[in-house]
């Protein structure tokens, strides 16, 4: 996601919402750009854009409406050796390596 949206400008922070138990995506994210003008361009150009069979809904949220804890977990996930990051990698690895069944 970072690679895709960084084509518009420098991303300061990104938060992808995930299920707390399974760490699967909840299909929404918050992205903070260095410039408010770039954020507005992204919101205008990427709104209703189809990506991986999903329609993007992009909006600019003013700073006064943004909750202070929106990007709270971002730093924890990026820390080298963080427990949250290790757990996420473990879940993804075990899900990828599990035996395949006929129903899939």
CSV table of N, CA and C in Angstrom, one decimal:
chain,number,residue,atom,x,y,z
A,1,UNK,N,0.8,-1.2,0.0
A,1,UNK,CA,0.0,0.0,0.0
A,1,UNK,C,0.9,1.3,0.0
A,2,UNK,N,1.9,1.2,0.8
A,2,UNK,CA,2.8,2.4,0.8
A,2,UNK,C,3.5,2.6,-0.5
A,3,UNK,N,3.9,1.5,-1.2
A,3,UNK,CA,4.5,1.7,-2.5
A,3,UNK,C,3.5,2.3,-3.5
A,4,UNK,N,2.3,1.9,-3.5
A,4,UNK,CA,1.3,2.3,-4.4
A,4,UNK,C,1.0,3.8,-4.2
A,5,UNK,N,0.8,4.3,-3.0
A,5,UNK,CA,0.4,5.6,-2.7
A,5,UNK,C,1.6,6.6,-2.6
A,6,UNK,N,2.8,6.1,-2.5
A,6,UNK,CA,4.0,7.0,-2.5
A,6,UNK,C,4.3,7.6,-3.9
A,7,UNK,N,3.6,7.1,-4.9
A,7,UNK,CA,3.8,7.7,-6.2
A,7,UNK,C,3.3,9.1,-6.3
A,8,UNK,N,2.5,9.5,-5.4
A,8,UNK,CA,1.9,10.9,-5.4
A,8,UNK,C,2.8,11.8,-4.6
A,9,UNK,N,3.4,11.4,-3.6
A,9,UNK,CA,4.3,12.2,-2.7
A,9,UNK,C,4.8,11.5,-1.5
A,10,UNK,N,5.5,12.2,-0.7
A,10,UNK,CA,6.2,11.6,0.5
A,10,UNK,C,5.1,11.3,1.6
A,11,UNK,N,5.1,10.0,2.0
A,11,UNK,CA,4.1,9.6,3.0
A,11,UNK,C,4.8,9.7,4.4
A,12,UNK,N,4.2,10.4,5.3
A,12,UNK,CA,4.7,10.5,6.7
A,12,UNK,C,4.4,9.3,7.5
A,13,UNK,N,3.1,9.0,7.5
A,13,UNK,CA,2.6,7.9,8.3
A,13,UNK,C,1.4,7.2,7.6
A,14,UNK,N,1.3,5.9,7.9
A,14,UNK,CA,0.2,5.1,7.3
A,14,UNK,C,-0.3,4.1,8.3
A,15,UNK,N,-1.6,4.0,8.4
A,15,UNK,CA,-2.2,3.0,9.3
A,15,UNK,C,-3.2,2.2,8.6
A,16,UNK,N,-2.9,0.9,8.5
A,16,UNK,CA,-3.9,0.0,7.9
A,16,UNK,C,-4.6,-0.7,9.0
A,17,UNK,N,-5.9,-0.6,9.1
A,17,UNK,CA,-6.7,-1.2,10.1
A,17,UNK,C,-6.7,-2.7,10.0
A,18,UNK,N,-6.5,-3.4,11.1
A,18,UNK,CA,-6.5,-4.9,11.0
A,18,UNK,C,-7.3,-5.4,12.2
A,19,UNK,N,-7.8,-6.6,12.0
A,19,UNK,CA,-8.5,-7.3,13.1
A,19,UNK,C,-7.5,-7.6,14.2
A,20,UNK,N,-7.9,-7.4,15.4
A,20,UNK,CA,-6.9,-7.6,16.5
A,20,UNK,C,-6.6,-9.1,16.7
A,21,UNK,N,-7.5,-10.0,16.5
A,21,UNK,CA,-7.3,-11.4,16.7
A,21,UNK,C,-6.5,-12.1,15.5
A,22,UNK,N,-7.0,-11.8,14.3
A,22,UNK,CA,-6.5,-12.5,13.2
A,22,UNK,C,-5.5,-11.7,12.3
A,23,UNK,N,-5.4,-10.4,12.6
A,23,UNK,CA,-4.6,-9.5,11.8
A,23,UNK,C,-4.9,-9.4,10.4
A,24,UNK,N,-6.1,-9.9,10.0
A,24,UNK,CA,-6.6,-9.7,8.6
A,24,UNK,C,-7.0,-8.2,8.4
A,25,UNK,N,-6.9,-7.7,7.2
A,25,UNK,CA,-7.2,-6.4,6.9
A,25,UNK,C,-8.7,-6.1,7.2
A,26,UNK,N,-9.0,-4.9,7.7
A,26,UNK,CA,-10.4,-4.5,7.9
A,26,UNK,C,-10.8,-3.6,6.7
A,27,UNK,N,-10.0,-3.5,5.7
A,27,UNK,CA,-10.3,-2.8,4.4
A,27,UNK,C,-10.5,-1.3,4.6
A,28,UNK,N,-9.7,-0.7,5.5
A,28,UNK,CA,-9.6,0.8,5.5
A,28,UNK,C,-8.3,1.2,6.1
A,29,UNK,N,-7.8,2.3,5.7
A,29,UNK,CA,-6.5,2.8,6.1
A,29,UNK,C,-6.5,4.3,6.2
A,30,UNK,N,-5.6,4.9,6.9
A,30,UNK,CA,-5.3,6.3,7.0
A,30,UNK,C,-3.9,6.5,6.5
A,31,UNK,N,-3.8,7.5,5.7
A,31,UNK,CA,-2.4,7.9,5.1
A,31,UNK,C,-2.2,9.4,5.4
A,32,UNK,N,-1.1,9.7,5.9
A,32,UNK,CA,-0.7,11.1,6.1
A,32,UNK,C,0.4,11.5,5.2
A,33,UNK,N,0.2,12.5,4.4
A,33,UNK,CA,1.2,13.0,3.4
A,33,UNK,C,1.9,14.2,4.0
A,34,UNK,N,3.0,14.5,3.5
A,34,UNK,CA,3.8,15.6,3.9
A,34,UNK,C,3.1,16.9,3.6
A,35,UNK,N,2.4,17.0,2.5
A,35,UNK,CA,1.7,18.2,2.1
A,35,UNK,C,0.2,18.0,2.0
A,36,UNK,N,-0.5,19.0,2.4
A,36,UNK,CA,-2.0,18.9,2.4
A,36,UNK,C,-2.5,19.0,0.9
A,37,UNK,N,-1.8,19.7,0.1
A,37,UNK,CA,-2.1,19.8,-1.3
A,37,UNK,C,-2.0,18.4,-2.0
A,38,UNK,N,-1.0,17.7,-1.7
A,38,UNK,CA,-0.8,16.3,-2.3
A,38,UNK,C,-2.0,15.4,-1.8
A,39,UNK,N,-2.3,15.5,-0.5
A,39,UNK,CA,-3.4,14.7,0.0
A,39,UNK,C,-4.7,15.0,-0.7
A,40,UNK,N,-5.0,16.3,-1.0
A,40,UNK,CA,-6.2,16.6,-1.8
A,40,UNK,C,-6.2,16.1,-3.2
A,41,UNK,N,-5.0,16.1,-3.8
A,41,UNK,CA,-4.9,15.5,-5.2
A,41,UNK,C,-5.1,14.0,-5.2
A,42,UNK,N,-4.6,13.4,-4.2
A,42,UNK,CA,-4.8,11.9,-4.0
A,42,UNK,C,-6.2,11.6,-3.8
A,43,UNK,N,-6.9,12.4,-2.9
A,43,UNK,CA,-8.3,12.1,-2.6
A,43,UNK,C,-9.2,12.3,-3.9
A,44,UNK,N,-8.9,13.4,-4.7
A,44,UNK,CA,-9.6,13.6,-5.9
A,44,UNK,C,-9.4,12.6,-7.0
A,45,UNK,N,-8.1,12.2,-7.2
A,45,UNK,CA,-7.8,11.3,-8.3
A,45,UNK,C,-8.1,9.8,-7.9
A,46,UNK,N,-8.0,9.4,-6.7
A,46,UNK,CA,-8.1,8.0,-6.3
A,46,UNK,C,-9.5,7.6,-5.8
A,47,UNK,N,-10.4,8.6,-5.6
A,47,UNK,CA,-11.7,8.3,-5.1
A,47,UNK,C,-12.5,7.5,-6.2
A,48,UNK,N,-13.1,6.4,-5.7
A,48,UNK,CA,-13.9,5.5,-6.6
A,48,UNK,C,-13.0,4.7,-7.6
A,49,UNK,N,-11.7,4.6,-7.3
A,49,UNK,CA,-10.8,3.8,-8.1
A,49,UNK,C,-10.8,2.4,-7.7
A,50,UNK,N,-10.9,1.5,-8.7
A,50,UNK,CA,-10.9,0.0,-8.4
A,50,UNK,C,-9.5,-0.5,-8.3
A,51,UNK,N,-9.2,-1.2,-7.2
A,51,UNK,CA,-8.0,-1.8,-7.0
A,51,UNK,C,-8.2,-3.2,-6.3
A,52,UNK,N,-7.7,-4.2,-6.9
A,52,UNK,CA,-7.9,-5.6,-6.3
A,52,UNK,C,-9.4,-5.9,-6.0
A,53,UNK,N,-10.2,-5.6,-6.9
A,53,UNK,CA,-11.7,-5.9,-6.8
A,53,UNK,C,-12.4,-5.1,-5.7
A,54,UNK,N,-11.8,-4.0,-5.3
A,54,UNK,CA,-12.4,-3.2,-4.2
A,54,UNK,C,-12.4,-1.7,-4.7
A,55,UNK,N,-13.4,-1.0,-4.4
A,55,UNK,CA,-13.5,0.4,-4.7
A,55,UNK,C,-13.0,1.3,-3.6
A,56,UNK,N,-12.0,2.1,-3.9
A,56,UNK,CA,-11.4,3.0,-2.9
A,56,UNK,C,-12.3,4.2,-2.7
A,57,UNK,N,-12.4,4.6,-1.4
A,57,UNK,CA,-13.1,5.8,-1.1
A,57,UNK,C,-12.1,6.6,-0.4
A,58,UNK,N,-11.7,7.7,-1.0
A,58,UNK,CA,-10.6,8.6,-0.5
A,58,UNK,C,-11.2,9.9,-0.1
A,59,UNK,N,-10.9,10.4,1.1
A,59,UNK,CA,-11.3,11.6,1.6
A,59,UNK,C,-10.2,12.3,2.4
A,60,UNK,N,-10.2,13.6,2.4
A,60,UNK,CA,-9.2,14.4,3.2
A,60,UNK,C,-9.9,14.7,4.6
A,61,UNK,N,-9.3,14.3,5.6
A,61,UNK,CA,-9.8,14.6,7.0
A,61,UNK,C,-9.0,15.7,7.6
A,62,UNK,N,-9.7,16.8,7.9
A,62,UNK,CA,-9.0,18.0,8.5
A,62,UNK,C,-8.3,17.6,9.8
A,63,UNK,N,-7.2,18.3,10.2
A,63,UNK,CA,-6.4,17.9,11.4
A,63,UNK,C,-7.3,18.0,12.6
A,64,UNK,N,-8.2,18.9,12.7
A,64,UNK,CA,-9.0,19.1,13.9
A,64,UNK,C,-10.0,17.9,14.1
A,65,UNK,N,-10.4,17.2,13.0
A,65,UNK,CA,-11.3,16.0,13.1
A,65,UNK,C,-10.5,14.7,13.4
A,66,UNK,N,-9.2,14.8,13.2
A,66,UNK,CA,-8.4,13.6,13.3
A,66,UNK,C,-8.1,13.3,14.8
A,67,UNK,N,-8.4,12.0,15.2
A,67,UNK,CA,-8.2,11.6,16.6
A,67,UNK,C,-6.7,11.5,16.9
A,68,UNK,N,-6.3,11.9,18.1
A,68,UNK,CA,-4.8,11.9,18.4
A,68,UNK,C,-4.2,10.5,18.4
A,69,UNK,N,-5.0,9.5,18.6
A,69,UNK,CA,-4.4,8.1,18.6
A,69,UNK,C,-4.6,7.4,17.3
A,70,UNK,N,-4.9,8.1,16.2
A,70,UNK,CA,-5.1,7.4,14.9
A,70,UNK,C,-3.8,6.7,14.5
A,71,UNK,N,-2.7,7.3,14.7
A,71,UNK,CA,-1.4,6.6,14.2
A,71,UNK,C,-0.6,6.1,15.4
A,72,UNK,N,-1.3,5.8,16.5
A,72,UNK,CA,-0.6,5.3,17.7
A,72,UNK,C,0.2,4.0,17.5
A,73,UNK,N,-0.4,3.0,16.8
A,73,UNK,CA,0.2,1.7,16.6
A,73,UNK,C,1.3,1.7,15.5
A,74,UNK,N,1.3,2.7,14.7
A,74,UNK,CA,2.3,2.8,13.6
A,74,UNK,C,3.7,2.6,14.1
A,75,UNK,N,4.1,3.4,15.1
A,75,UNK,CA,5.5,3.3,15.6
A,75,UNK,C,5.8,1.9,16.1
A,76,UNK,N,4.9,1.3,16.8
A,76,UNK,CA,5.1,0.0,17.4
A,76,UNK,C,5.4,-1.1,16.4
A,77,UNK,N,4.6,-1.0,15.3
A,77,UNK,CA,4.8,-2.0,14.2
A,77,UNK,C,6.1,-1.8,13.5
A,78,UNK,N,6.6,-0.6,13.4
A,78,UNK,CA,7.8,-0.4,12.7
A,78,UNK,C,9.1,-0.6,13.5
A,79,UNK,N,8.9,-0.7,14.8
A,79,UNK,CA,10.1,-1.0,15.6
A,79,UNK,C,10.7,-2.3,15.3
A,80,UNK,N,12.0,-2.4,15.2
A,80,UNK,CA,12.6,-3.7,14.9
A,80,UNK,C,12.4,-4.6,16.1
A,81,UNK,N,11.9,-5.8,15.9
A,81,UNK,CA,11.7,-6.8,17.0
A,81,UNK,C,10.5,-6.6,17.9
A,82,UNK,N,9.6,-5.7,17.4
A,82,UNK,CA,8.4,-5.5,18.3
A,82,UNK,C,7.5,-6.7,18.3
A,83,UNK,N,6.9,-7.0,19.4
A,83,UNK,CA,6.0,-8.1,19.6
A,83,UNK,C,4.9,-8.1,18.7
A,84,UNK,N,4.3,-7.0,18.4
A,84,UNK,CA,3.2,-6.9,17.5
A,84,UNK,C,3.6,-7.3,16.1
A,85,UNK,N,4.8,-6.8,15.7
A,85,UNK,CA,5.3,-7.1,14.3
A,85,UNK,C,5.6,-8.6,14.2
A,86,UNK,N,6.2,-9.1,15.3
A,86,UNK,CA,6.5,-10.6,15.2
A,86,UNK,C,5.3,-11.4,15.1
A,87,UNK,N,4.3,-11.0,15.9
A,87,UNK,CA,3.0,-11.8,15.9
A,87,UNK,C,2.4,-11.7,14.5
A,88,UNK,N,2.4,-10.6,13.9
A,88,UNK,CA,1.8,-10.4,12.5
A,88,UNK,C,2.6,-11.3,11.5
A,89,UNK,N,3.9,-11.3,11.6
A,89,UNK,CA,4.7,-12.1,10.7
A,89,UNK,C,4.4,-13.6,10.9
A,90,UNK,N,4.3,-14.0,12.2
A,90,UNK,CA,4.0,-15.4,12.5
A,90,UNK,C,2.7,-15.8,12.0
A,91,UNK,N,1.7,-15.0,12.1
A,91,UNK,CA,0.3,-15.3,11.6
A,91,UNK,C,0.3,-15.4,10.1
A,92,UNK,N,1.0,-14.5,9.4
A,92,UNK,CA,1.1,-14.5,8.0
A,92,UNK,C,1.8,-15.7,7.5
A,93,UNK,N,2.9,-16.0,8.1
A,93,UNK,CA,3.8,-17.2,7.7
A,93,UNK,C,3.0,-18.5,7.9
A,94,UNK,N,2.3,-18.6,9.0
A,94,UNK,CA,1.6,-19.9,9.3
A,94,UNK,C,0.4,-20.0,8.3
A,95,UNK,N,-0.2,-18.9,8.0
A,95,UNK,CA,-1.3,-18.9,7.1
A,95,UNK,C,-0.9,-19.3,5.7
A,96,UNK,N,0.3,-18.8,5.3
A,96,UNK,CA,0.8,-19.1,4.0
A,96,UNK,C,1.3,-20.5,3.9
A,97,UNK,N,1.9,-21.1,4.9
A,97,UNK,CA,2.5,-22.4,4.9
A,97,UNK,C,1.6,-23.5,5.3
A,98,UNK,N,0.3,-23.3,5.6
A,98,UNK,CA,-0.6,-24.3,6.0
A,98,UNK,C,-0.9,-25.2,4.8
A,99,UNK,N,-1.2,-26.5,5.1
A,99,UNK,CA,-1.5,-27.5,4.0
A,99,UNK,C,-2.7,-27.1,3.3
A,100,UNK,N,-2.7,-27.2,2.0
A,100,UNK,CA,-3.8,-26.9,1.2
A,100,UNK,C,-4.8,-28.0,1.2
A,101,UNK,N,-6.1,-27.7,1.1
A,101,UNK,CA,-7.2,-28.7,1.0
A,101,UNK,C,-7.9,-28.6,-0.3
A,102,UNK,N,-8.7,-29.6,-0.6
A,102,UNK,CA,-9.4,-29.6,-1.9
A,102,UNK,C,-10.5,-28.5,-2.0
A,103,UNK,N,-10.9,-28.0,-0.9
A,103,UNK,CA,-12.0,-27.0,-0.9
A,103,UNK,C,-11.5,-25.6,-1.3
A,104,UNK,N,-10.1,-25.4,-1.3
A,104,UNK,CA,-9.6,-24.1,-1.7
A,104,UNK,C,-9.3,-24.1,-3.2
